[in-house]
């Protein structure tokens, strides 16, 4: 779906929050919602919600609000949650296996279809129902048109990323905690739990000072 406005990054980061709340409303047979009601659910100002939704052409009617099913459908287009993404996982250690526990994510963004590792005891077997291959076979085994990979290893992470890029992967979820350089045209999303905790500690300490 094409939109006439460029959606700000901060706004795009709020869209999944709205979508999760909207799915909950739909599961409770709610067919329309006011921005004020949605605000109560997600703890985001209703003025911000209305502005965010306007970027994707969703304008609520005063006194009526928004059609829940229509909003969900629009977000599916915007966020790509209707895509059948074939995601690959690099690294089947404790973190990798934990991620496989949440595979398919309610079938909204595709699924991890295979994993790669260097451990001989894992290669050739299935973990959480997902086949594990030798990372040396990456180029041979990776699905055609695979665009997204999750990397949980630390050793040789840069080399793996370079190989993934050569295979056509353009989106990377990085759990490695190491510095990775990605080529132009590749998007990386770094998940750093330690940094998030540090930021939260700082914010809570700051909040405490003003209470």
mmCIF file of N, CA and C in Angstrom, residues 81-138:
data_model
loop_
_atom_site.group_PDB
_atom_site.id
_atom_site.type_symbol
_atom_site.label_atom_id
_atom_site.label_comp_id
_atom_site.label_asym_id
_atom_site.label_seq_id
_atom_site.Cartn_x
_atom_site.Cartn_y
_atom_site.Cartn_z
ATOM 1 N N UNK A 81 2.357 -7.321 8.090
ATOM 2 C CA UNK A 81 2.020 -8.487 8.897
ATOM 3 C C UNK A 81 1.221 -9.523 8.136
ATOM 4 N N UNK A 82 0.889 -9.214 6.883
ATOM 5 C CA UNK A 82 0.219 -10.213 6.078
ATOM 6 C C UNK A 82 1.194 -10.966 5.188
ATOM 7 N N UNK A 83 2.474 -10.569 5.266
ATOM 8 C CA UNK A 83 3.485 -11.201 4.435
ATOM 9 C C UNK A 83 3.844 -12.581 4.967
ATOM 10 N N UNK A 84 4.213 -13.472 4.063
ATOM 11 C CA UNK A 84 4.632 -14.818 4.452
ATOM 12 C C UNK A 84 6.156 -14.856 4.459
ATOM 13 N N UNK A 85 6.750 -14.150 5.412
ATOM 14 C CA UNK A 85 8.203 -14.052 5.478
ATOM 15 C C UNK A 85 8.823 -15.378 5.891
ATOM 16 N N UNK A 86 9.865 -15.753 5.178
ATOM 17 C CA UNK A 86 10.651 -16.930 5.529
ATOM 18 C C UNK A 86 11.909 -16.436 6.237
ATOM 19 N N UNK A 87 11.916 -16.563 7.552
ATOM 20 C CA UNK A 87 12.996 -16.017 8.370
ATOM 21 C C UNK A 87 13.976 -17.133 8.734
ATOM 22 N N UNK A 88 15.277 -16.814 8.731
ATOM 23 C CA UNK A 88 16.278 -17.794 9.138
ATOM 24 C C UNK A 88 16.929 -17.341 10.440
ATOM 25 N N UNK A 89 17.300 -18.317 11.255
ATOM 26 C CA UNK A 89 17.933 -18.064 12.543
ATOM 27 C C UNK A 89 19.372 -18.549 12.497
ATOM 28 N N UNK A 90 20.296 -17.681 12.875
ATOM 29 C CA UNK A 90 21.704 -18.051 12.928
ATOM 30 C C UNK A 90 22.109 -18.154 14.391
ATOM 31 N N UNK A 91 22.307 -19.375 14.856
ATOM 32 C CA UNK A 91 22.675 -19.588 16.246
ATOM 33 C C UNK A 91 21.539 -20.219 17.025
ATOM 34 N N UNK A 92 21.723 -21.474 17.456
ATOM 35 C CA UNK A 92 20.661 -22.199 18.153
ATOM 36 C C UNK A 92 21.114 -22.512 19.581
ATOM 37 N N UNK A 93 21.701 -21.514 20.223
ATOM 38 C CA UNK A 93 22.060 -21.653 21.626
ATOM 39 C C UNK A 93 20.838 -21.398 22.502
ATOM 40 N N UNK A 94 21.066 -21.037 23.748
ATOM 41 C CA UNK A 94 19.946 -20.806 24.666
ATOM 42 C C UNK A 94 19.008 -19.720 24.160
ATOM 43 N N UNK A 95 19.586 -18.612 23.671
ATOM 44 C CA UNK A 95 18.758 -17.514 23.177
ATOM 45 C C UNK A 95 18.016 -17.921 21.910
ATOM 46 N N UNK A 96 18.721 -18.568 20.997
ATOM 47 C CA UNK A 96 18.089 -19.003 19.763
ATOM 48 C C UNK A 96 16.927 -19.946 20.011
ATOM 49 N N UNK A 97 17.117 -20.875 20.939
ATOM 50 C CA UNK A 97 16.044 -21.820 21.251
ATOM 51 C C UNK A 97 14.873 -21.127 21.936
ATOM 52 N N UNK A 98 15.179 -20.111 22.747
ATOM 53 C CA UNK A 98 14.106 -19.341 23.378
ATOM 54 C C UNK A 98 13.273 -18.630 22.317
ATOM 55 N N UNK A 99 13.931 -18.103 21.295
ATOM 56 C CA UNK A 99 13.208 -17.437 20.211
ATOM 57 C C UNK A 99 12.332 -18.427 19.450
ATOM 58 N N UNK A 100 12.818 -19.641 19.284
ATOM 59 C CA UNK A 100 12.037 -20.651 18.580
ATOM 60 C C UNK A 100 10.771 -21.022 19.350
ATOM 61 N N UNK A 101 10.780 -20.819 20.656
ATOM 62 C CA UNK A 101 9.572 -21.069 21.445
ATOM 63 C C UNK A 101 8.437 -20.137 21.050
ATOM 64 N N UNK A 102 8.803 -18.966 20.500
ATOM 65 C CA UNK A 102 7.802 -17.977 20.119
ATOM 66 C C UNK A 102 7.670 -17.887 18.605
ATOM 67 N N UNK A 103 8.130 -18.921 17.920
ATOM 68 C CA UNK A 103 8.078 -18.908 16.453
ATOM 69 C C UNK A 103 6.644 -18.775 15.958
ATOM 70 N N UNK A 104 6.520 -18.094 14.829
ATOM 71 C CA UNK A 104 5.259 -17.834 14.119
ATOM 72 C C UNK A 104 4.506 -16.642 14.685
ATOM 73 N N UNK A 105 4.719 -16.286 15.936
ATOM 74 C CA UNK A 105 4.127 -15.057 16.451
ATOM 75 C C UNK A 105 2.675 -14.870 16.006
ATOM 76 N N UNK A 106 1.879 -15.914 16.239
ATOM 77 C CA UNK A 106 0.463 -15.879 15.841
ATOM 78 C C UNK A 106 0.290 -15.688 14.338
ATOM 79 N N UNK A 107 1.284 -16.138 13.574
ATOM 80 C CA UNK A 107 1.211 -16.108 12.114
ATOM 81 C C UNK A 107 1.015 -14.697 11.549
ATOM 82 N N UNK A 108 1.575 -13.687 12.197
ATOM 83 C CA UNK A 108 1.344 -12.330 11.709
ATOM 84 C C UNK A 108 2.510 -11.781 10.897
ATOM 85 N N UNK A 109 3.696 -12.311 11.048
ATOM 86 C CA UNK A 109 4.828 -11.768 10.296
ATOM 87 C C UNK A 109 5.652 -12.851 9.615
ATOM 88 N N UNK A 110 5.084 -14.014 9.440
ATOM 89 C CA UNK A 110 5.865 -15.102 8.882
ATOM 90 C C UNK A 110 6.414 -15.966 10.003
ATOM 91 N N UNK A 111 7.468 -16.728 9.702
ATOM 92 C CA UNK A 111 7.998 -17.641 10.711
ATOM 93 C C UNK A 111 9.441 -18.011 10.415
ATOM 94 N N UNK A 112 10.130 -18.451 11.453
ATOM 95 C CA UNK A 112 11.466 -19.004 11.268
ATOM 96 C C UNK A 112 11.298 -20.375 10.631
ATOM 97 N N UNK A 113 11.899 -20.566 9.479
ATOM 98 C CA UNK A 113 11.714 -21.821 8.750
ATOM 99 C C UNK A 113 12.918 -22.746 8.865
ATOM 100 N N UNK A 114 14.070 -22.193 9.225
ATOM 101 C CA UNK A 114 15.257 -23.027 9.408
ATOM 102 C C UNK A 114 16.281 -22.282 10.241
ATOM 103 N N UNK A 115 17.217 -23.035 10.787
ATOM 104 C CA UNK A 115 18.260 -22.448 11.613
ATOM 105 C C UNK A 115 19.621 -22.998 11.199
ATOM 106 N N UNK A 116 20.658 -22.257 11.574
ATOM 107 C CA UNK A 116 22.026 -22.669 11.252
ATOM 108 C C UNK A 116 22.890 -22.578 12.503
ATOM 109 N N UNK A 117 23.819 -23.533 12.633
ATOM 110 C CA UNK A 117 24.706 -23.534 13.796
ATOM 111 C C UNK A 117 25.984 -24.277 13.427
ATOM 112 N N UNK A 118 26.952 -24.243 14.348
ATOM 113 C CA UNK A 118 28.212 -24.959 14.120
ATOM 114 C C UNK A 118 28.307 -26.210 14.992
ATOM 115 N N UNK A 119 27.388 -26.369 15.926
ATOM 116 C CA UNK A 119 27.465 -27.504 16.852
ATOM 117 C C UNK A 119 27.034 -28.798 16.164
ATOM 118 N N UNK A 120 27.908 -29.777 16.165
ATOM 119 C CA UNK A 120 27.632 -31.042 15.487
ATOM 120 C C UNK A 120 26.432 -31.769 16.087
ATOM 121 N N UNK A 121 26.232 -31.580 17.403
ATOM 122 C CA UNK A 121 25.121 -32.276 18.058
ATOM 123 C C UNK A 121 23.754 -31.719 17.652
ATOM 124 N N UNK A 122 23.736 -30.543 17.032
ATOM 125 C CA UNK A 122 22.476 -29.937 16.593
ATOM 126 C C UNK A 122 22.231 -30.111 15.098
ATOM 127 N N UNK A 123 23.310 -30.131 14.330
ATOM 128 C CA UNK A 123 23.195 -30.182 12.873
ATOM 129 C C UNK A 123 22.506 -31.473 12.421
ATOM 130 N N UNK A 124 21.530 -31.303 11.551
ATOM 131 C CA UNK A 124 20.793 -32.453 11.034
ATOM 132 C C UNK A 124 19.594 -32.831 11.868
ATOM 133 N N UNK A 125 19.398 -32.128 12.968
ATOM 134 C CA UNK A 125 18.257 -32.413 13.836
ATOM 135 C C UNK A 125 17.242 -31.277 13.764
ATOM 136 N N UNK A 126 16.119 -31.464 14.443
ATOM 137 C CA UNK A 126 15.113 -30.416 14.539
ATOM 138 C C UNK A 126 15.058 -29.920 15.979
ATOM 139 N N UNK A 127 15.004 -28.618 16.119
ATOM 140 C CA UNK A 127 14.860 -27.983 17.433
ATOM 141 C C UNK A 127 13.560 -27.195 17.414
ATOM 142 N N UNK A 128 12.648 -27.538 18.316
ATOM 143 C CA UNK A 128 11.315 -26.923 18.345
ATOM 144 C C UNK A 128 10.620 -27.076 16.995
ATOM 145 N N UNK A 129 10.926 -28.183 16.306
ATOM 146 C CA UNK A 129 10.302 -28.459 15.020
ATOM 147 C C UNK A 129 10.968 -27.803 13.830
ATOM 148 N N UNK A 130 12.065 -27.065 14.064
ATOM 149 C CA UNK A 130 12.754 -26.348 12.993
ATOM 150 C C UNK A 130 14.072 -27.052 12.663
ATOM 151 N N UNK A 131 14.321 -27.359 11.387
ATOM 152 C CA UNK A 131 15.559 -28.046 11.010
ATOM 153 C C UNK A 131 16.790 -27.162 11.208
ATOM 154 N N UNK A 132 17.862 -27.782 11.675
ATOM 155 C CA UNK A 132 19.114 -27.064 11.909
ATOM 156 C C UNK A 132 20.164 -27.578 10.932
ATOM 157 N N UNK A 133 20.799 -26.644 10.220
ATOM 158 C CA UNK A 133 21.818 -27.004 9.234
ATOM 159 C C UNK A 133 23.168 -26.428 9.643
ATOM 160 N N UNK A 134 24.194 -26.992 9.057
ATOM 161 C CA UNK A 134 25.547 -26.482 9.261
ATOM 162 C C UNK A 134 25.634 -25.090 8.646
ATOM 163 N N UNK A 135 26.190 -24.138 9.401
ATOM 164 C CA UNK A 135 26.286 -22.773 8.903
ATOM 165 C C UNK A 135 27.130 -22.697 7.633
ATOM 166 N N UNK A 136 27.993 -23.689 7.420
ATOM 167 C CA UNK A 136 28.781 -23.709 6.195
ATOM 168 C C UNK A 136 27.901 -23.943 4.961
ATOM 169 N N UNK A 137 26.680 -24.421 5.178
ATOM 170 C CA UNK A 137 25.750 -24.670 4.075
ATOM 171 C C UNK A 137 24.756 -23.517 3.889
ATOM 172 N N UNK A 138 25.046 -22.390 4.494
ATOM 173 C CA UNK A 138 24.123 -21.255 4.459
ATOM 174 C C UNK A 138 23.671 -20.902 3.047
#
